Amino acid sequence: MGTLVGHLIAGMFFLLFSLYYSVLVSLALLRGQRFLIPPLPPREKRGHRWWQRVPKDGVMKVVFPLLGILPEFFYPPGVNRLTMVDWEDPRRPFVFKDNWQHVTMYAFFLLSGVVDIVSQACQARQNVKLERAAEALAFYMLALLMAMHGENKSTLEIRVHILLMVPAFLVGLVLTIEVWVPDQPSLWVLKTWMGLVLSNWMLQLCVLMYAPPSGQPWRGENPEDLSFLIIFFCWHLPLGAALLAAVYGLCSLWHHCFSSRRETLGAKYQPCPTGEGKEECEKLRTGAQLQDGGV
């Protein structure tokens, strides 16, 4: 992850999940749902096939971290960073610190996916509180690792990772609150908003550190550059809100169009009454033909 591609993979991982939850939250608010994701019925009332019980978002939480872990150890081809200690050195120093920090971050999100799968596919009843707690733990570990990730780095990298801690900690805090106070629409919105800020800032980190538009690297020793770093992070707060509003607007259009189409189809479908007389049936057919002609 200590490269442009590595940060892009992590940023896209968070962005996809944030957009996915943005759609879920938007549709839940439009439909007036009590639950963001309706709880599963007992296992005996679910499908008998195993792939019907496995949660798709849990599988995604397992697959995406694995795609991030493997390059940390084995990319570029021929490299092996599985060792943690240099046994050939008499001092036995630790090696590949950054890679093991990245792997630890991915591993906690992978653990959250495993908890989702076990809770929803293996247990007799879904344990939603355990799922939220495992997800909160992953974000707390992300914030903690970002605090340690800046050691022996430039001032710019330290500031960037400190700012990354803010949305990560807030997402973890919201998930912790949801363990005891679930199904609160305001918490849904806050969690999704901070997730979008986190993913957007991680992608912004790629631009700042590896591909600045001006072609000149950011100077960590320059106070003006550091000041604009804070300014850009503040801009990501309304940017995340605008992105969430845009998703809500698109979902609203889809929801209203789908609802109106379903109501129109329901109005057109009127069963003919059974009986000897056919006068009422003829009236219904005539009314349907006039309605089709008007449309």
mmCIF file of C-alpha atoms in Angstrom:
data_model
loop_
_atom_site.group_PDB
_atom_site.id
_atom_site.type_symbol
_atom_site.label_atom_id
_atom_site.label_comp_id
_atom_site.label_asym_id
_atom_site.label_seq_id
_atom_site.Cartn_x
_atom_site.Cartn_y
_atom_site.Cartn_z
ATOM 1 C CA MET A 1 0.000 0.000 0.000
ATOM 2 C CA GLY A 2 3.034 2.265 0.212
ATOM 3 C CA THR A 3 2.656 3.033 -3.499
ATOM 4 C CA LEU A 4 0.184 4.861 -5.709
ATOM 5 C CA VAL A 5 -1.514 1.600 -6.732
ATOM 6 C CA GLY A 6 -1.706 0.398 -3.129
ATOM 7 C CA HIS A 7 -3.446 3.553 -1.924
ATOM 8 C CA LEU A 8 -5.772 3.485 -4.934
ATOM 9 C CA ILE A 9 -6.848 -0.076 -4.101
ATOM 10 C CA ALA A 10 -7.597 0.876 -0.488
ATOM 11 C CA GLY A 11 -9.370 4.091 -1.529
ATOM 12 C CA MET A 12 -11.560 2.287 -4.062
ATOM 13 C CA PHE A 13 -12.378 -0.399 -1.492
ATOM 14 C CA PHE A 14 -13.752 2.210 0.913
ATOM 15 C CA LEU A 15 -15.418 4.211 -1.874
ATOM 16 C CA LEU A 16 -17.349 1.226 -3.240
ATOM 17 C CA PHE A 17 -18.637 0.306 0.199
ATOM 18 C CA SER A 18 -19.535 3.917 0.961
ATOM 19 C CA LEU A 19 -21.490 4.252 -2.283
ATOM 20 C CA TYR A 20 -23.196 0.931 -1.610
ATOM 21 C CA TYR A 21 -24.327 2.112 1.823
ATOM 22 C CA SER A 22 -25.326 5.473 0.325
ATOM 23 C CA VAL A 23 -27.799 3.662 -1.916
ATOM 24 C CA LEU A 24 -29.078 1.549 0.991
ATOM 25 C CA VAL A 25 -29.558 4.601 3.223
ATOM 26 C CA SER A 26 -31.248 6.619 0.474
ATOM 27 C CA LEU A 27 -33.739 3.869 -0.353
ATOM 28 C CA ALA A 28 -34.421 3.206 3.336
ATOM 29 C CA LEU A 29 -35.232 6.881 3.922
ATOM 30 C CA LEU A 30 -37.415 7.119 0.819
ATOM 31 C CA ARG A 31 -39.371 4.011 1.742
ATOM 32 C CA GLY A 32 -39.655 4.941 5.396
ATOM 33 C CA GLN A 33 -38.029 1.697 6.479
ATOM 34 C CA ARG A 34 -37.574 0.956 10.135
ATOM 35 C CA PHE A 35 -34.400 -1.065 9.457
ATOM 36 C CA LEU A 36 -31.554 -0.181 7.135
ATOM 37 C CA ILE A 37 -31.162 -3.886 6.337
ATOM 38 C CA PRO A 38 -34.106 -6.017 7.516
ATOM 39 C CA PRO A 39 -32.974 -8.712 9.983
ATOM 40 C CA LEU A 40 -32.967 -12.263 8.745
ATOM 41 C CA PRO A 41 -35.586 -14.774 9.891
ATOM 42 C CA PRO A 42 -34.510 -17.865 11.878
ATOM 43 C CA ARG A 43 -32.322 -20.290 9.961
ATOM 44 C CA GLU A 44 -35.084 -22.884 9.488
ATOM 45 C CA LYS A 45 -37.142 -20.304 7.557
ATOM 46 C CA ARG A 46 -34.356 -19.287 5.185
ATOM 47 C CA GLY A 47 -33.315 -20.943 1.926
ATOM 48 C CA HIS A 48 -31.830 -24.412 2.154
ATOM 49 C CA ARG A 49 -29.027 -23.741 -0.323
ATOM 50 C CA TRP A 50 -25.859 -22.391 1.282
ATOM 51 C CA TRP A 51 -25.321 -19.627 -1.295
ATOM 52 C CA GLN A 52 -28.725 -18.190 -0.422
ATOM 53 C CA ARG A 53 -27.625 -17.704 3.189
ATOM 54 C CA VAL A 54 -24.176 -16.221 2.573
ATOM 55 C CA PRO A 55 -24.311 -12.367 2.753
ATOM 56 C CA LYS A 56 -22.942 -10.645 -0.332
ATOM 57 C CA ASP A 57 -21.494 -7.701 1.584
ATOM 58 C CA GLY A 58 -19.732 -10.137 3.940
ATOM 59 C CA VAL A 59 -18.147 -11.885 0.960
ATOM 60 C CA MET A 60 -17.019 -8.506 -0.394
ATOM 61 C CA LYS A 61 -15.417 -7.704 2.974
ATOM 62 C CA VAL A 62 -13.411 -10.908 2.667
ATOM 63 C CA VAL A 63 -12.474 -10.694 -1.013
ATOM 64 C CA PHE A 64 -11.363 -7.039 -1.174
ATOM 65 C CA PRO A 65 -8.994 -7.242 1.845
ATOM 66 C CA LEU A 66 -7.467 -10.414 0.410
ATOM 67 C CA LEU A 67 -6.798 -8.523 -2.820
ATOM 68 C CA GLY A 68 -5.008 -5.915 -0.713
ATOM 69 C CA ILE A 69 -3.072 -8.363 1.464
ATOM 70 C CA LEU A 70 -1.510 -10.449 -1.292
ATOM 71 C CA PRO A 71 0.339 -7.553 -3.001
ATOM 72 C CA GLU A 72 1.709 -6.439 0.379
ATOM 73 C CA PHE A 73 3.527 -9.744 0.672
ATOM 74 C CA PHE A 74 4.252 -10.797 -2.909
ATOM 75 C CA TYR A 75 4.326 -7.713 -5.175
ATOM 76 C CA PRO A 76 6.343 -7.200 -7.304
ATOM 77 C CA PRO A 77 6.584 -10.851 -8.379
ATOM 78 C CA GLY A 78 9.438 -12.710 -6.743
ATOM 79 C CA VAL A 79 9.303 -10.702 -3.506
ATOM 80 C CA ASN A 80 8.440 -12.367 -0.197
ATOM 81 C CA ARG A 81 7.701 -10.122 2.797
ATOM 82 C CA LEU A 82 6.130 -12.753 5.028
ATOM 83 C CA THR A 83 9.030 -12.585 7.470
ATOM 84 C CA MET A 84 8.812 -10.117 10.356
ATOM 85 C CA VAL A 85 12.345 -10.464 11.715
ATOM 86 C CA ASP A 86 15.694 -10.392 9.928
ATOM 87 C CA TRP A 87 17.238 -13.522 11.411
ATOM 88 C CA GLU A 88 20.493 -13.037 9.535
ATOM 89 C CA ASP A 89 21.188 -9.817 11.432
ATOM 90 C CA PRO A 90 22.593 -10.495 14.935
ATOM 91 C CA ARG A 91 20.374 -7.699 16.326
ATOM 92 C CA ARG A 92 17.223 -9.474 15.019
ATOM 93 C CA PRO A 93 15.508 -6.272 13.850
ATOM 94 C CA PHE A 94 11.901 -6.147 12.691
ATOM 95 C CA VAL A 95 11.453 -5.635 8.951
ATOM 96 C CA PHE A 96 8.673 -4.554 6.558
ATOM 97 C CA LYS A 97 6.927 -2.472 9.221
ATOM 98 C CA ASP A 98 4.698 -0.569 6.789
ATOM 99 C CA ASN A 99 3.582 -3.710 4.977
ATOM 100 C CA TRP A 100 2.617 -5.449 8.207
ATOM 101 C CA GLN A 101 0.649 -2.384 9.290
ATOM 102 C CA HIS A 102 -1.280 -2.445 6.027
ATOM 103 C CA VAL A 103 -1.896 -6.194 6.342
ATOM 104 C CA THR A 104 -3.175 -5.710 9.901
ATOM 105 C CA MET A 105 -5.606 -3.047 8.690
ATOM 106 C CA TYR A 106 -6.923 -5.312 5.935
ATOM 107 C CA ALA A 107 -7.091 -8.284 8.311
ATOM 108 C CA PHE A 108 -9.521 -6.557 10.684
ATOM 109 C CA PHE A 109 -11.877 -5.723 7.823
ATOM 110 C CA LEU A 110 -11.551 -9.320 6.629
ATOM 111 C CA LEU A 111 -12.440 -10.410 10.182
ATOM 112 C CA SER A 112 -15.540 -8.213 10.017
ATOM 113 C CA GLY A 113 -16.578 -9.998 6.821
ATOM 114 C CA VAL A 114 -16.048 -13.405 8.436
ATOM 115 C CA VAL A 115 -18.198 -12.341 11.400
ATOM 116 C CA ASP A 116 -20.975 -11.272 8.994
ATOM 117 C CA ILE A 117 -20.863 -14.630 7.208
ATOM 118 C CA VAL A 118 -20.857 -16.658 10.439
ATOM 119 C CA SER A 119 -23.651 -14.556 11.953
ATOM 120 C CA GLN A 120 -25.925 -14.711 8.922
ATOM 121 C CA ALA A 121 -25.134 -18.110 7.420
ATOM 122 C CA CYS A 122 -24.068 -20.344 10.301
ATOM 123 C CA GLN A 123 -25.901 -19.231 13.431
ATOM 124 C CA ALA A 124 -29.524 -20.063 14.142
ATOM 125 C CA ARG A 125 -30.280 -16.362 14.635
ATOM 126 C CA GLN A 126 -28.453 -13.380 13.193
ATOM 127 C CA ASN A 127 -26.350 -11.461 15.740
ATOM 128 C CA VAL A 128 -26.528 -7.885 14.456
ATOM 129 C CA LYS A 129 -24.785 -6.438 17.512
ATOM 130 C CA LEU A 130 -21.764 -8.684 16.976
ATOM 131 C CA GLU A 131 -21.578 -7.618 13.319
ATOM 132 C CA ARG A 132 -21.634 -3.908 14.229
ATOM 133 C CA ALA A 133 -19.046 -4.445 16.980
ATOM 134 C CA ALA A 134 -16.648 -6.241 14.602
ATOM 135 C CA GLU A 135 -17.064 -3.487 12.017
ATOM 136 C CA ALA A 136 -16.445 -0.795 14.652
ATOM 137 C CA LEU A 137 -13.295 -2.617 15.792
ATOM 138 C CA ALA A 138 -11.956 -2.578 12.224
ATOM 139 C CA PHE A 139 -12.345 1.211 11.972
ATOM 140 C CA TYR A 140 -10.800 1.755 15.411
ATOM 141 C CA MET A 141 -7.803 -0.323 14.333
ATOM 142 C CA LEU A 142 -7.592 1.747 11.146
ATOM 143 C CA ALA A 143 -7.465 4.969 13.194
ATOM 144 C CA LEU A 144 -4.855 3.501 15.567
ATOM 145 C CA LEU A 145 -2.647 2.261 12.739
ATOM 146 C CA MET A 146 -2.859 5.628 10.997
ATOM 147 C CA ALA A 147 -1.605 7.256 14.212
ATOM 148 C CA MET A 148 1.407 4.927 14.248
ATOM 149 C CA HIS A 149 1.888 4.967 10.484
ATOM 150 C CA GLY A 150 3.399 8.450 10.520
ATOM 151 C CA GLU A 151 6.452 7.505 12.578
ATOM 152 C CA ASN A 152 9.760 8.332 10.873
ATOM 153 C CA LYS A 153 7.859 9.950 8.000
ATOM 154 C CA SER A 154 7.858 13.453 6.579
ATOM 155 C CA THR A 155 5.699 16.191 8.078
ATOM 156 C CA LEU A 156 3.370 15.999 5.080
ATOM 157 C CA GLU A 157 2.744 12.258 5.502
ATOM 158 C CA ILE A 158 2.188 12.700 9.239
ATOM 159 C CA ARG A 159 -0.467 15.400 8.664
ATOM 160 C CA VAL A 160 -2.189 13.420 5.917
ATOM 161 C CA HIS A 161 -2.519 10.318 8.091
ATOM 162 C CA ILE A 162 -3.665 12.301 11.132
ATOM 163 C CA LEU A 163 -6.477 13.794 9.048
ATOM 164 C CA LEU A 164 -7.350 10.284 7.864
ATOM 165 C CA MET A 165 -7.865 9.291 11.501
ATOM 166 C CA VAL A 166 -10.766 11.752 11.952
ATOM 167 C CA PRO A 167 -13.398 10.126 9.667
ATOM 168 C CA ALA A 168 -12.149 6.621 10.542
ATOM 169 C CA PHE A 169 -12.655 7.247 14.269
ATOM 170 C CA LEU A 170 -16.067 8.860 13.703
ATOM 171 C CA VAL A 171 -17.291 5.885 11.653
ATOM 172 C CA GLY A 172 -16.120 3.552 14.420
ATOM 173 C CA LEU A 173 -17.863 5.708 17.014
ATOM 174 C CA VAL A 174 -21.171 5.643 15.118
ATOM 175 C CA LEU A 175 -20.935 1.866 14.731
ATOM 176 C CA THR A 176 -20.297 1.562 18.471
ATOM 177 C CA ILE A 177 -23.417 3.620 19.211
ATOM 178 C CA GLU A 178 -25.404 1.400 16.841
ATOM 179 C CA VAL A 179 -24.518 -1.636 18.957
ATOM 180 C CA TRP A 180 -26.792 -0.283 21.721
ATOM 181 C CA VAL A 181 -28.990 2.188 19.784
ATOM 182 C CA PRO A 182 -29.607 0.609 16.373
ATOM 183 C CA ASP A 183 -31.876 1.672 13.529
ATOM 184 C CA GLN A 184 -31.459 5.437 13.845
ATOM 185 C CA PRO A 185 -31.690 7.213 10.441
ATOM 186 C CA SER A 186 -29.497 10.093 11.633
ATOM 187 C CA LEU A 187 -26.718 7.608 12.448
ATOM 188 C CA TRP A 188 -27.130 5.967 9.038
ATOM 189 C CA VAL A 189 -26.555 9.299 7.331
ATOM 190 C CA LEU A 190 -23.600 10.297 9.541
ATOM 191 C CA LYS A 191 -21.884 6.937 9.086
ATOM 192 C CA THR A 192 -22.282 7.018 5.315
ATOM 193 C CA TRP A 193 -21.149 10.644 5.095
ATOM 194 C CA MET A 194 -17.968 9.967 7.083
ATOM 195 C CA GLY A 195 -17.331 6.867 4.977
ATOM 196 C CA LEU A 196 -17.443 8.982 1.827
ATOM 197 C CA VAL A 197 -15.088 11.546 3.392
ATOM 198 C CA LEU A 198 -12.691 8.758 4.384
ATOM 199 C CA SER A 199 -12.614 7.198 0.925
ATOM 200 C CA ASN A 200 -12.349 10.538 -0.891
ATOM 201 C CA TRP A 201 -9.509 11.689 1.354
ATOM 202 C CA MET A 202 -7.645 8.423 0.800
ATOM 203 C CA LEU A 203 -7.910 8.976 -2.943
ATOM 204 C CA GLN A 204 -6.821 12.596 -2.442
ATOM 205 C CA LEU A 205 -3.796 11.220 -0.585
ATOM 206 C CA CYS A 206 -2.727 9.498 -3.824
ATOM 207 C CA VAL A 207 -2.758 12.834 -5.622
ATOM 208 C CA LEU A 208 -0.916 14.684 -2.851
ATOM 209 C CA MET A 209 1.866 12.173 -2.332
ATOM 210 C CA TYR A 210 2.345 10.473 -5.678
ATOM 211 C CA ALA A 211 0.805 12.478 -8.549
ATOM 212 C CA PRO A 212 0.483 16.203 -7.766
ATOM 213 C CA PRO A 213 -1.241 18.044 -10.655
ATOM 214 C CA SER A 214 1.433 20.771 -10.699
ATOM 215 C CA GLY A 215 4.184 18.210 -11.223
ATOM 216 C CA GLN A 216 6.012 19.554 -8.165
ATOM 217 C CA PRO A 217 5.978 17.563 -4.903
ATOM 218 C CA TRP A 218 4.326 19.027 -1.829
ATOM 219 C CA ARG A 219 6.808 20.570 0.595
ATOM 220 C CA GLY A 220 6.179 19.405 4.120
ATOM 221 C CA GLU A 221 8.502 22.062 5.560
ATOM 222 C CA ASN A 222 6.458 24.868 3.964
ATOM 223 C CA PRO A 223 3.738 26.198 6.337
ATOM 224 C CA GLU A 224 1.606 27.353 3.404
ATOM 225 C CA ASP A 225 1.501 23.872 1.903
ATOM 226 C CA LEU A 226 0.489 22.403 5.268
ATOM 227 C CA SER A 227 -2.204 25.054 5.687
ATOM 228 C CA PHE A 228 -3.729 24.213 2.324
ATOM 229 C CA LEU A 229 -3.648 20.560 3.314
ATOM 230 C CA ILE A 230 -6.106 21.346 6.127
ATOM 231 C CA ILE A 231 -8.178 23.493 3.762
ATOM 232 C CA PHE A 232 -8.480 20.662 1.239
ATOM 233 C CA PHE A 233 -9.570 18.251 3.955
ATOM 234 C CA CYS A 234 -12.285 20.687 5.046
ATOM 235 C CA TRP A 235 -13.473 20.850 1.448
ATOM 236 C CA HIS A 236 -13.925 17.078 1.481
ATOM 237 C CA LEU A 237 -16.625 17.414 4.163
ATOM 238 C CA PRO A 238 -19.114 19.259 1.886
ATOM 239 C CA LEU A 239 -17.896 17.152 -1.046
ATOM 240 C CA GLY A 240 -18.922 13.986 0.788
ATOM 241 C CA ALA A 241 -22.274 15.552 1.693
ATOM 242 C CA ALA A 242 -22.829 16.604 -1.937
ATOM 243 C CA LEU A 243 -22.008 13.099 -3.162
ATOM 244 C CA LEU A 244 -24.450 11.605 -0.658
ATOM 245 C CA ALA A 245 -27.114 14.120 -1.753
ATOM 246 C CA ALA A 246 -26.497 13.208 -5.396
ATOM 247 C CA VAL A 247 -26.959 9.506 -4.651
ATOM 248 C CA TYR A 248 -30.140 10.327 -2.717
ATOM 249 C CA GLY A 249 -31.436 12.360 -5.660
ATOM 250 C CA LEU A 250 -30.813 9.544 -8.142
ATOM 251 C CA CYS A 251 -32.428 7.008 -5.814
ATOM 252 C CA SER A 252 -35.393 9.363 -5.363
ATOM 253 C CA LEU A 253 -35.922 9.581 -9.131
ATOM 254 C CA TRP A 254 -35.702 5.812 -9.463
ATOM 255 C CA HIS A 255 -38.015 5.268 -6.481
ATOM 256 C CA HIS A 256 -40.720 7.647 -7.725
ATOM 257 C CA CYS A 257 -40.558 6.367 -11.304
ATOM 258 C CA PHE A 258 -40.737 2.755 -10.145
ATOM 259 C CA SER A 259 -43.570 3.508 -7.712
ATOM 260 C CA SER A 260 -45.642 5.390 -10.301
ATOM 261 C CA ARG A 261 -45.116 2.647 -12.868
ATOM 262 C CA ARG A 262 -46.155 -0.007 -10.365
ATOM 263 C CA GLU A 263 -49.282 1.997 -9.441
ATOM 264 C CA THR A 264 -50.180 2.393 -13.119
ATOM 265 C CA LEU A 265 -49.812 -1.326 -13.750
ATOM 266 C CA GLY A 266 -51.871 -2.064 -10.642
ATOM 267 C CA ALA A 267 -54.624 0.304 -11.815
ATOM 268 C CA LYS A 268 -54.768 -1.316 -15.237
ATOM 269 C CA TYR A 269 -55.076 -4.806 -13.800
ATOM 270 C CA GLN A 270 -58.683 -5.292 -12.648
ATOM 271 C CA PRO A 271 -60.065 -8.833 -12.530
ATOM 272 C CA CYS A 272 -63.363 -9.406 -14.302
ATOM 273 C CA PRO A 273 -66.170 -10.429 -11.958
ATOM 274 C CA THR A 274 -67.410 -13.963 -12.271
ATOM 275 C CA GLY A 275 -71.056 -14.619 -12.849
ATOM 276 C CA GLU A 276 -73.663 -15.014 -15.526
ATOM 277 C CA GLY A 277 -73.822 -11.340 -16.577
ATOM 278 C CA LYS A 278 -70.948 -9.829 -18.577
ATOM 279 C CA GLU A 279 -71.966 -6.172 -18.454
ATOM 280 C CA GLU A 280 -69.474 -5.211 -15.711
ATOM 281 C CA CYS A 281 -66.644 -7.022 -17.503
ATOM 282 C CA GLU A 282 -67.409 -5.146 -20.723
ATOM 283 C CA LYS A 283 -67.365 -1.835 -18.854
ATOM 284 C CA LEU A 284 -63.943 -2.613 -17.390
ATOM 285 C CA ARG A 285 -62.537 -3.571 -20.775
ATOM 286 C CA THR A 286 -63.920 -0.397 -22.357
ATOM 287 C CA GLY A 287 -62.419 1.740 -19.554
ATOM 288 C CA ALA A 288 -59.009 0.087 -19.930
ATOM 289 C CA GLN A 289 -59.019 0.661 -23.697
ATOM 290 C CA LEU A 290 -59.894 4.349 -23.228
ATOM 291 C CA GLN A 291 -57.109 4.708 -20.658
ATOM 292 C CA ASP A 292 -54.579 3.109 -23.021
ATOM 293 C CA GLY A 293 -55.715 5.396 -25.811
ATOM 294 C CA GLY A 294 -55.257 8.428 -23.576
ATOM 295 C CA VAL A 295 -51.732 7.434 -22.662
#
